[in-house]
mmCIF file of C-alpha atoms and ligand atoms in Angstrom:
data_model
loop_
_atom_site.group_PDB
_atom_site.id
_atom_site.type_symbol
_atom_site.label_atom_id
_atom_site.label_comp_id
_atom_site.label_asym_id
_atom_site.label_seq_id
_atom_site.Cartn_x
_atom_site.Cartn_y
_atom_site.Cartn_z
ATOM 1 C CA MET A 274 -28.007 14.607 42.963
ATOM 2 C CA ASN A 275 -31.250 12.628 42.642
ATOM 3 C CA THR A 276 -31.186 10.527 39.394
ATOM 4 C CA HIS A 277 -34.730 11.788 38.240
ATOM 5 C CA LEU A 278 -33.533 15.421 38.830
ATOM 6 C CA ARG A 279 -30.435 14.731 36.820
ATOM 7 C CA ASP A 280 -32.457 13.418 33.991
ATOM 8 C CA LEU A 281 -34.852 16.209 34.318
ATOM 9 C CA VAL A 282 -32.034 18.770 33.686
ATOM 10 C CA GLN A 283 -29.958 16.920 31.130
ATOM 11 C CA GLU A 284 -29.459 19.343 28.316
ATOM 12 C CA THR A 285 -28.233 17.120 25.600
ATOM 13 C CA HIS A 286 -29.428 13.794 24.267
ATOM 14 C CA LEU A 287 -28.048 11.227 22.035
ATOM 15 C CA GLN A 288 -30.442 9.262 19.888
ATOM 16 C CA LYS A 289 -30.155 6.490 17.203
ATOM 17 C CA GLU A 290 -32.085 8.915 14.822
ATOM 18 C CA ASP A 291 -29.051 11.209 14.786
ATOM 19 C CA PHE A 292 -26.915 8.966 13.082
ATOM 20 C CA ILE A 293 -25.613 8.338 9.422
ATOM 21 C CA TYR A 294 -23.692 4.951 8.892
ATOM 22 C CA PRO A 295 -21.110 4.965 6.113
ATOM 23 C CA LEU A 296 -20.964 2.053 3.828
ATOM 24 C CA PHE A 297 -18.318 1.265 1.364
ATOM 25 C CA ILE A 298 -19.281 -0.381 -1.739
ATOM 26 C CA LYS A 299 -17.201 -2.621 -4.025
ATOM 27 C CA SER A 300 -18.151 -4.525 -7.331
ATOM 28 C CA GLY A 301 -18.292 -8.175 -7.076
ATOM 29 C CA LYS A 302 -20.526 -10.735 -5.338
ATOM 30 C CA ASN A 303 -20.389 -12.073 -1.497
ATOM 31 C CA PHE A 304 -17.527 -9.973 -0.905
ATOM 32 C CA LYS A 305 -17.020 -8.414 2.518
ATOM 33 C CA LYS A 306 -13.411 -7.473 3.548
ATOM 34 C CA GLU A 307 -12.582 -5.775 7.012
ATOM 35 C CA ILE A 308 -10.224 -2.788 6.949
ATOM 36 C CA GLU A 309 -7.251 -3.358 9.192
ATOM 37 C CA SER A 310 -6.820 0.107 10.575
ATOM 38 C CA MET A 311 -10.741 0.128 11.203
ATOM 39 C CA PRO A 312 -12.009 -3.032 12.828
ATOM 40 C CA GLY A 313 -15.692 -3.478 12.272
ATOM 41 C CA VAL A 314 -15.458 -1.332 9.027
ATOM 42 C CA PHE A 315 -15.867 -3.423 5.766
ATOM 43 C CA GLN A 316 -15.678 -2.760 2.044
ATOM 44 C CA MET A 317 -18.618 -4.990 0.738
ATOM 45 C CA SER A 318 -20.405 -5.919 -2.448
ATOM 46 C CA ILE A 319 -23.930 -4.808 -3.189
ATOM 47 C CA ASP A 320 -25.493 -7.953 -1.997
ATOM 48 C CA GLU A 321 -23.668 -7.794 1.132
ATOM 49 C CA ALA A 322 -24.846 -4.217 1.592
ATOM 50 C CA ILE A 323 -28.330 -5.065 1.255
ATOM 51 C CA LYS A 324 -27.947 -7.792 4.103
ATOM 52 C CA GLU A 325 -26.037 -5.079 6.121
ATOM 53 C CA CYS A 326 -29.257 -2.902 5.825
ATOM 54 C CA GLU A 327 -31.120 -5.559 7.268
ATOM 55 C CA SER A 328 -29.006 -5.542 10.358
ATOM 56 C CA LEU A 329 -28.904 -1.711 10.467
ATOM 57 C CA LYS A 330 -32.638 -1.746 10.542
ATOM 58 C CA LYS A 331 -32.679 -4.231 13.470
ATOM 59 C CA LEU A 332 -30.682 -1.555 15.411
ATOM 60 C CA GLY A 333 -32.873 1.252 14.482
ATOM 61 C CA LEU A 334 -30.589 2.902 12.117
ATOM 62 C CA TYR A 335 -32.192 3.878 8.956
ATOM 63 C CA SER A 336 -29.734 6.651 7.333
ATOM 64 C CA ILE A 337 -26.692 5.329 5.542
ATOM 65 C CA ILE A 338 -23.915 7.425 3.376
ATOM 66 C CA LEU A 339 -22.578 5.407 0.332
ATOM 67 C CA PHE A 340 -18.945 5.513 -1.098
ATOM 68 C CA GLY A 341 -17.967 3.658 -4.089
ATOM 69 C CA ILE A 342 -14.983 1.907 -5.194
ATOM 70 C CA PRO A 343 -15.025 1.164 -8.777
ATOM 71 C CA LYS A 344 -13.470 -1.702 -10.526
ATOM 72 C CA THR A 345 -11.572 0.615 -12.807
ATOM 73 C CA LYS A 346 -10.347 4.040 -12.379
ATOM 74 C CA ASP A 347 -9.214 6.643 -15.049
ATOM 75 C CA SER A 348 -8.412 10.199 -15.412
ATOM 76 C CA ILE A 349 -11.821 11.538 -15.165
ATOM 77 C CA GLY A 350 -13.691 9.055 -13.112
ATOM 78 C CA SER A 351 -15.824 7.562 -15.717
ATOM 79 C CA ASP A 352 -17.347 4.932 -13.324
ATOM 80 C CA ALA A 353 -19.010 7.784 -11.478
ATOM 81 C CA LEU A 354 -20.502 9.013 -14.643
ATOM 82 C CA CYS A 355 -22.163 5.828 -15.726
ATOM 83 C CA GLU A 356 -25.723 4.901 -14.986
ATOM 84 C CA HIS A 357 -24.227 1.192 -14.372
ATOM 85 C CA GLY A 358 -21.553 2.769 -12.199
ATOM 86 C CA ILE A 359 -20.908 1.032 -8.825
ATOM 87 C CA ILE A 360 -22.848 3.886 -6.781
ATOM 88 C CA ALA A 361 -25.580 4.114 -9.222
ATOM 89 C CA SER A 362 -26.123 0.334 -9.151
ATOM 90 C CA ALA A 363 -25.876 0.179 -5.430
ATOM 91 C CA ILE A 364 -28.442 2.961 -4.741
ATOM 92 C CA LYS A 365 -30.959 1.181 -7.069
ATOM 93 C CA ALA A 366 -30.558 -2.313 -5.393
ATOM 94 C CA ILE A 367 -30.497 -0.954 -2.066
ATOM 95 C CA LYS A 368 -33.775 1.038 -2.463
ATOM 96 C CA GLU A 369 -35.436 -1.717 -4.079
ATOM 97 C CA ALA A 370 -34.728 -4.047 -1.187
ATOM 98 C CA HIS A 371 -35.103 -1.460 1.481
ATOM 99 C CA PRO A 372 -37.423 1.424 0.282
ATOM 100 C CA ASP A 373 -37.611 2.570 4.026
ATOM 101 C CA MET A 374 -33.763 3.242 4.187
ATOM 102 C CA PHE A 375 -32.700 6.801 3.756
ATOM 103 C CA VAL A 376 -29.761 6.781 1.296
ATOM 104 C CA VAL A 377 -27.219 9.452 1.116
ATOM 105 C CA THR A 378 -24.559 9.583 -1.441
ATOM 106 C CA ASP A 379 -21.099 10.983 -1.060
ATOM 107 C CA LEU A 380 -20.356 12.974 -4.200
ATOM 108 C CA CYS A 381 -16.882 13.263 -5.276
ATOM 109 C CA PHE A 382 -14.221 12.126 -7.902
ATOM 110 C CA CYS A 383 -11.303 10.840 -5.718
ATOM 111 C CA GLU A 384 -12.446 7.365 -5.532
ATOM 112 C CA TYR A 385 -12.815 7.316 -9.094
ATOM 113 C CA THR A 386 -9.782 8.980 -10.616
ATOM 114 C CA ASP A 387 -6.702 7.104 -11.082
ATOM 115 C CA HIS A 388 -4.619 10.097 -9.694
ATOM 116 C CA GLY A 389 -6.964 10.225 -6.590
ATOM 117 C CA HIS A 390 -7.633 13.774 -6.599
ATOM 118 C CA CYS A 391 -11.325 15.261 -6.287
ATOM 119 C CA GLY A 392 -11.883 16.199 -9.796
ATOM 120 C CA ILE A 393 -10.412 16.506 -13.295
ATOM 121 C CA LEU A 394 -6.768 17.830 -13.388
ATOM 122 C CA ASP A 395 -5.330 20.533 -15.838
ATOM 123 C CA MET A 396 -2.494 18.634 -17.409
ATOM 124 C CA GLU A 397 -0.258 21.524 -17.541
ATOM 125 C CA THR A 398 -0.505 22.495 -13.971
ATOM 126 C CA GLU A 399 -1.466 19.204 -12.501
ATOM 127 C CA SER A 400 -4.013 20.990 -10.239
ATOM 128 C CA VAL A 401 -7.774 20.408 -10.065
ATOM 129 C CA ASN A 402 -9.848 22.112 -12.821
ATOM 130 C CA ASN A 403 -12.781 23.707 -10.614
ATOM 131 C CA ASP A 404 -15.045 24.629 -13.249
ATOM 132 C CA ALA A 405 -14.561 21.506 -15.431
ATOM 133 C CA THR A 406 -15.051 19.665 -12.123
ATOM 134 C CA LEU A 407 -18.451 21.335 -11.396
ATOM 135 C CA GLU A 408 -19.619 20.289 -14.884
ATOM 136 C CA ILE A 409 -19.147 16.481 -14.089
ATOM 137 C CA LEU A 410 -20.333 16.826 -10.523
ATOM 138 C CA GLY A 411 -23.430 18.023 -11.808
ATOM 139 C CA GLN A 412 -23.615 14.879 -14.087
ATOM 140 C CA GLN A 413 -22.918 12.691 -11.329
ATOM 141 C CA ALA A 414 -25.418 14.281 -8.976
ATOM 142 C CA VAL A 415 -28.198 13.623 -11.701
ATOM 143 C CA ILE A 416 -27.042 10.155 -11.965
ATOM 144 C CA HIS A 417 -27.473 9.374 -8.341
ATOM 145 C CA ALA A 418 -30.626 11.207 -8.130
ATOM 146 C CA LYS A 419 -32.282 9.024 -11.061
ATOM 147 C CA ALA A 420 -31.006 5.987 -9.414
ATOM 148 C CA GLY A 421 -33.021 6.921 -6.303
ATOM 149 C CA ALA A 422 -30.702 8.694 -4.029
ATOM 150 C CA ASP A 423 -32.556 10.526 -0.930
ATOM 151 C CA MET A 424 -29.934 12.999 -0.428
ATOM 152 C CA ILE A 425 -26.802 14.068 -2.025
ATOM 153 C CA ALA A 426 -23.577 15.085 -0.170
ATOM 154 C CA PRO A 427 -20.911 16.851 -2.247
ATOM 155 C CA SER A 428 -17.405 16.362 -0.484
ATOM 156 C CA GLY A 429 -14.928 17.882 -2.910
ATOM 157 C CA MET A 430 -14.879 21.540 -1.742
ATOM 158 C CA MET A 431 -14.892 22.836 -5.427
ATOM 159 C CA ASP A 432 -15.830 26.519 -5.388
ATOM 160 C CA GLY A 433 -19.447 26.887 -6.405
ATOM 161 C CA THR A 434 -20.452 23.302 -5.961
ATOM 162 C CA ILE A 435 -23.855 23.810 -4.294
ATOM 163 C CA GLN A 436 -24.884 26.261 -6.744
ATOM 164 C CA ALA A 437 -24.082 24.153 -9.600
ATOM 165 C CA LEU A 438 -25.565 21.128 -8.253
ATOM 166 C CA ARG A 439 -28.832 22.772 -7.596
ATOM 167 C CA THR A 440 -29.035 24.037 -10.986
ATOM 168 C CA ALA A 441 -28.147 20.758 -12.436
ATOM 169 C CA LEU A 442 -30.767 18.825 -10.201
ATOM 170 C CA ASP A 443 -33.466 21.294 -10.833
ATOM 171 C CA ALA A 444 -32.948 21.097 -14.631
ATOM 172 C CA ALA A 445 -33.354 17.444 -14.341
ATOM 173 C CA GLY A 446 -36.517 17.871 -12.356
ATOM 174 C CA PHE A 447 -35.257 16.891 -8.720
ATOM 175 C CA ILE A 448 -36.202 20.246 -7.228
ATOM 176 C CA ASN A 449 -36.933 18.692 -3.852
ATOM 177 C CA LEU A 450 -33.636 16.481 -3.548
ATOM 178 C CA PRO A 451 -31.858 17.765 -0.503
ATOM 179 C CA LEU A 452 -28.010 18.764 -0.640
ATOM 180 C CA MET A 453 -25.941 18.050 2.347
ATOM 181 C CA ALA A 454 -22.748 20.148 1.963
ATOM 182 C CA TYR A 455 -19.325 19.113 3.286
ATOM 183 C CA SER A 456 -19.193 22.824 3.793
ATOM 184 C CA THR A 457 -16.327 23.254 6.370
ATOM 185 C CA LYS A 458 -13.790 20.559 5.257
ATOM 186 C CA PHE A 459 -10.311 20.776 6.575
ATOM 187 C CA ALA A 460 -7.251 19.207 4.815
ATOM 188 C CA SER A 461 -6.564 16.729 7.712
ATOM 189 C CA ALA A 462 -4.544 13.808 8.414
ATOM 190 C CA TYR A 463 -7.487 12.256 10.349
ATOM 191 C CA TYR A 464 -8.568 10.913 6.840
ATOM 192 C CA GLY A 465 -5.755 8.487 6.548
ATOM 193 C CA PRO A 466 -7.792 5.185 7.435
ATOM 194 C CA PHE A 467 -10.528 6.241 5.007
ATOM 195 C CA ARG A 468 -8.261 6.518 2.197
ATOM 196 C CA ASP A 469 -7.186 2.807 2.776
ATOM 197 C CA VAL A 470 -11.116 1.742 2.577
ATOM 198 C CA ALA A 471 -11.865 3.940 -0.328
ATOM 199 C CA GLU A 472 -8.506 3.305 -1.994
ATOM 200 C CA SER A 473 -8.455 7.163 -2.840
ATOM 201 C CA SER A 474 -5.128 8.555 -1.580
ATOM 202 C CA PRO A 475 -3.702 11.219 -4.116
ATOM 203 C CA SER A 476 -1.007 9.593 -6.266
ATOM 204 C CA PHE A 477 0.782 12.871 -6.056
ATOM 205 C CA GLY A 478 0.582 16.101 -4.013
ATOM 206 C CA ASP A 479 -2.317 16.694 -1.409
ATOM 207 C CA ARG A 480 -5.755 18.111 -1.122
ATOM 208 C CA ARG A 481 -4.601 21.446 0.582
ATOM 209 C CA THR A 482 -5.366 23.693 -2.528
ATOM 210 C CA TYR A 483 -9.063 22.783 -2.060
ATOM 211 C CA GLN A 484 -9.352 21.702 1.545
ATOM 212 C CA MET A 485 -9.206 24.160 4.434
ATOM 213 C CA ASN A 486 -6.283 25.075 6.725
ATOM 214 C CA PRO A 487 -7.019 23.789 10.197
ATOM 215 C CA ALA A 488 -5.583 26.946 11.527
ATOM 216 C CA ASN A 489 -8.314 29.025 10.300
ATOM 217 C CA ARG A 490 -11.686 29.864 12.420
ATOM 218 C CA ARG A 491 -13.165 32.930 10.603
ATOM 219 C CA GLU A 492 -12.629 31.201 7.074
ATOM 220 C CA ALA A 493 -14.095 27.932 8.522
ATOM 221 C CA ILE A 494 -17.389 29.700 9.507
ATOM 222 C CA ASN A 495 -17.295 31.597 6.098
ATOM 223 C CA GLU A 496 -17.042 28.424 3.944
ATOM 224 C CA SER A 497 -20.169 26.923 5.627
ATOM 225 C CA ILE A 498 -22.133 30.310 5.328
ATOM 226 C CA GLU A 499 -21.147 30.564 1.576
ATOM 227 C CA ASP A 500 -22.724 27.001 0.948
ATOM 228 C CA GLU A 501 -25.935 28.118 2.927
ATOM 229 C CA LYS A 502 -26.019 31.200 0.556
ATOM 230 C CA GLU A 503 -25.621 28.739 -2.480
ATOM 231 C CA GLY A 504 -28.433 26.699 -1.401
ATOM 232 C CA ALA A 505 -27.466 23.927 0.816
ATOM 233 C CA ASP A 506 -29.992 22.327 2.876
ATOM 234 C CA ILE A 507 -27.856 20.826 5.693
ATOM 235 C CA LEU A 508 -24.206 22.128 6.590
ATOM 236 C CA MET A 509 -21.374 19.849 7.716
ATOM 237 C CA ILE A 510 -18.253 20.178 9.581
ATOM 238 C CA LYS A 511 -15.393 17.586 9.057
ATOM 239 C CA PRO A 512 -13.397 16.191 10.930
ATOM 240 C CA ALA A 513 -15.453 16.385 14.331
ATOM 241 C CA LEU A 514 -13.187 15.848 17.175
ATOM 242 C CA ALA A 515 -10.391 18.310 16.801
ATOM 243 C CA TYR A 516 -12.990 20.880 15.560
ATOM 244 C CA MET A 517 -15.620 21.165 18.287
ATOM 245 C CA ASP A 518 -15.113 24.988 18.496
ATOM 246 C CA ILE A 519 -15.930 25.072 14.758
ATOM 247 C CA ILE A 520 -18.971 23.131 15.177
ATOM 248 C CA ARG A 521 -20.362 25.757 17.762
ATOM 249 C CA ASP A 522 -19.190 28.690 15.692
ATOM 250 C CA VAL A 523 -21.096 27.572 12.558
ATOM 251 C CA LYS A 524 -24.211 26.461 14.711
ATOM 252 C CA ASP A 525 -24.415 30.029 16.215
ATOM 253 C CA ASN A 526 -24.135 31.486 12.600
ATOM 254 C CA THR A 527 -26.739 29.418 10.734
ATOM 255 C CA ARG A 528 -30.407 28.308 11.206
ATOM 256 C CA LEU A 529 -29.808 25.239 8.953
ATOM 257 C CA PRO A 530 -29.304 21.681 10.503
ATOM 258 C CA LEU A 531 -25.643 20.869 10.968
ATOM 259 C CA ALA A 532 -24.082 17.582 10.591
ATOM 260 C CA VAL A 533 -20.567 16.501 11.909
ATOM 261 C CA TYR A 534 -18.346 13.678 10.208
ATOM 262 C CA ASN A 535 -16.593 11.708 13.077
ATOM 263 C CA VAL A 536 -13.911 10.568 10.747
ATOM 264 C CA SER A 537 -11.895 7.427 9.915
ATOM 265 C CA GLY A 538 -8.918 8.512 12.188
ATOM 266 C CA GLU A 539 -10.995 9.596 15.114
ATOM 267 C CA TYR A 540 -12.754 5.923 14.907
ATOM 268 C CA ALA A 541 -9.447 4.280 14.310
ATOM 269 C CA MET A 542 -7.736 5.891 17.514
ATOM 270 C CA LEU A 543 -10.473 4.718 19.863
ATOM 271 C CA LYS A 544 -10.365 1.298 18.328
ATOM 272 C CA ALA A 545 -6.717 1.047 18.659
ATOM 273 C CA ALA A 546 -6.838 2.323 22.575
ATOM 274 C CA GLN A 547 -9.717 -0.201 23.066
ATOM 275 C CA LYS A 548 -7.505 -3.042 21.549
ATOM 276 C CA ALA A 549 -4.569 -1.955 23.707
ATOM 277 C CA GLY A 550 -6.852 -2.078 26.838
ATOM 278 C CA LEU A 551 -5.994 1.603 27.387
ATOM 279 C CA ILE A 552 -9.723 2.884 27.719
ATOM 280 C CA ASP A 553 -13.237 2.020 28.615
ATOM 281 C CA TYR A 554 -14.082 2.098 24.693
ATOM 282 C CA GLU A 555 -17.894 2.195 25.191
ATOM 283 C CA LYS A 556 -17.881 5.060 27.801
ATOM 284 C CA VAL A 557 -15.363 6.969 25.635
ATOM 285 C CA MET A 558 -17.178 6.601 22.587
ATOM 286 C CA MET A 559 -20.537 7.617 24.024
ATOM 287 C CA GLU A 560 -18.982 10.519 25.690
ATOM 288 C CA THR A 561 -17.321 11.448 22.308
ATOM 289 C CA LEU A 562 -20.725 11.362 20.574
ATOM 290 C CA ILE A 563 -22.670 13.433 22.897
ATOM 291 C CA GLY A 564 -19.786 15.967 22.848
ATOM 292 C CA PHE A 565 -20.540 16.569 19.301
ATOM 293 C CA LYS A 566 -24.372 16.976 20.106
ATOM 294 C CA ARG A 567 -23.383 19.380 22.876
ATOM 295 C CA ALA A 568 -21.197 21.422 20.468
ATOM 296 C CA GLY A 569 -24.028 21.878 18.074
ATOM 297 C CA ALA A 570 -24.467 18.867 15.925
ATOM 298 C CA ASP A 571 -27.754 17.683 14.923
ATOM 299 C CA ILE A 572 -26.506 14.735 12.774
ATOM 300 C CA ILE A 573 -23.477 12.637 13.220
ATOM 301 C CA ILE A 574 -21.879 10.648 10.534
ATOM 302 C CA THR A 575 -19.922 7.833 12.329
ATOM 303 C CA TYR A 576 -18.543 4.608 11.994
ATOM 304 C CA HIS A 577 -19.412 3.893 15.906
ATOM 305 C CA ALA A 578 -23.260 4.157 14.787
ATOM 306 C CA LYS A 579 -24.001 0.453 15.111
ATOM 307 C CA GLU A 580 -22.219 0.012 18.478
ATOM 308 C CA ALA A 581 -23.736 3.375 19.727
ATOM 309 C CA ALA A 582 -27.152 2.403 18.680
ATOM 310 C CA ALA A 583 -26.986 -1.115 20.409
ATOM 311 C CA LEU A 584 -26.149 0.828 23.736
ATOM 312 C CA LEU A 585 -29.111 3.276 23.330
HETATM 313 C C1 PBG B 827 -13.964 12.221 -0.243
HETATM 314 C C2 PBG B 827 -14.130 11.920 1.269
HETATM 315 C C3 PBG B 827 -13.188 11.633 2.280
HETATM 316 C C4 PBG B 827 -13.847 11.481 3.485
HETATM 317 C C5 PBG B 827 -15.203 11.604 3.139
HETATM 318 N N1 PBG B 827 -15.309 11.878 1.765
HETATM 319 C C6 PBG B 827 -11.672 11.673 2.063
HETATM 320 C C7 PBG B 827 -10.957 12.928 1.806
HETATM 321 O O1 PBG B 827 -11.320 14.033 1.651
HETATM 322 O O2 PBG B 827 -9.616 12.621 1.566
HETATM 323 C C8 PBG B 827 -13.078 11.179 4.812
HETATM 324 C C9 PBG B 827 -13.907 10.508 5.619
HETATM 325 C C10 PBG B 827 -13.267 9.681 6.741
HETATM 326 O O3 PBG B 827 -11.961 10.041 6.959
HETATM 327 O O4 PBG B 827 -13.692 9.055 7.359
HETATM 328 N N2 PBG B 827 -13.711 13.530 -0.691
HETATM 329 ZN ZN1 ZN B 828 -12.806 13.686 -2.773
#
């Protein structure tokens, strides 16, 4: 086929503007440590994150999502509830240095609790107390908002999160602050490397009581539609690669923008295959990313963002 015709009839396009790049913020200064299972991904201190934003902008990347690794963890995740906590401090510093960056925050408790679960536990049952967690999620969201976050992305999968956050944010005056819901989040082994970076592995049990069964398609659609009804502004499917059908299903059932999270294990697999000389890494990466768009993604949260932007 003539190459111009091929371009004219191309149905899907990948662009830098589609990407959100994850950053892992740790306390300290001049600290930058690569994660063994995720080459090219670092834990970094706030000053390093500010430098990182400089290089992201040079690549044409303006959207980031922040994860925090606090100095101390406890049973209720106090660092996340403090205006001087790691993420609140990071948002303030980054927005001050780079007002043109779009700063999204991941809202959850697993990185802040000593037990590594996504909320407060009931002591007798050792399971997450949904309603008590909604209460502190609201407080955490208002702290992020006051610090200057541009969008909040609750990732904990507690029931009623979106409605509770909308209420808490509106009451604090943040009526226009958008919520990107991790609306369909599967209990996935693909999060393995993330838990090394974020130091957030559950100390006992797993997340199956609040994350979804990978076998369920109708439930996957329902979960996202529930979040839309509660007032989410953007929906999300996570992980992405093993759930292309779900991306399409949800896309066909909503008029909201749809994000996908191309998670740590998906990135780590391609990186390992690259290192072993098994694949043409750049081509496989671009094919994977365009696949997400073809499946229905508008936004792609990906550790590949810098490499892909450099190629685009
Ligand atoms: C926290 C959270 C997780 C991820 C994003 N937010 C981990 C989890 O649910 O265990 C995973 C991201 C990745 O694997 O890259 N709730
Ligand atoms: Zn969590």
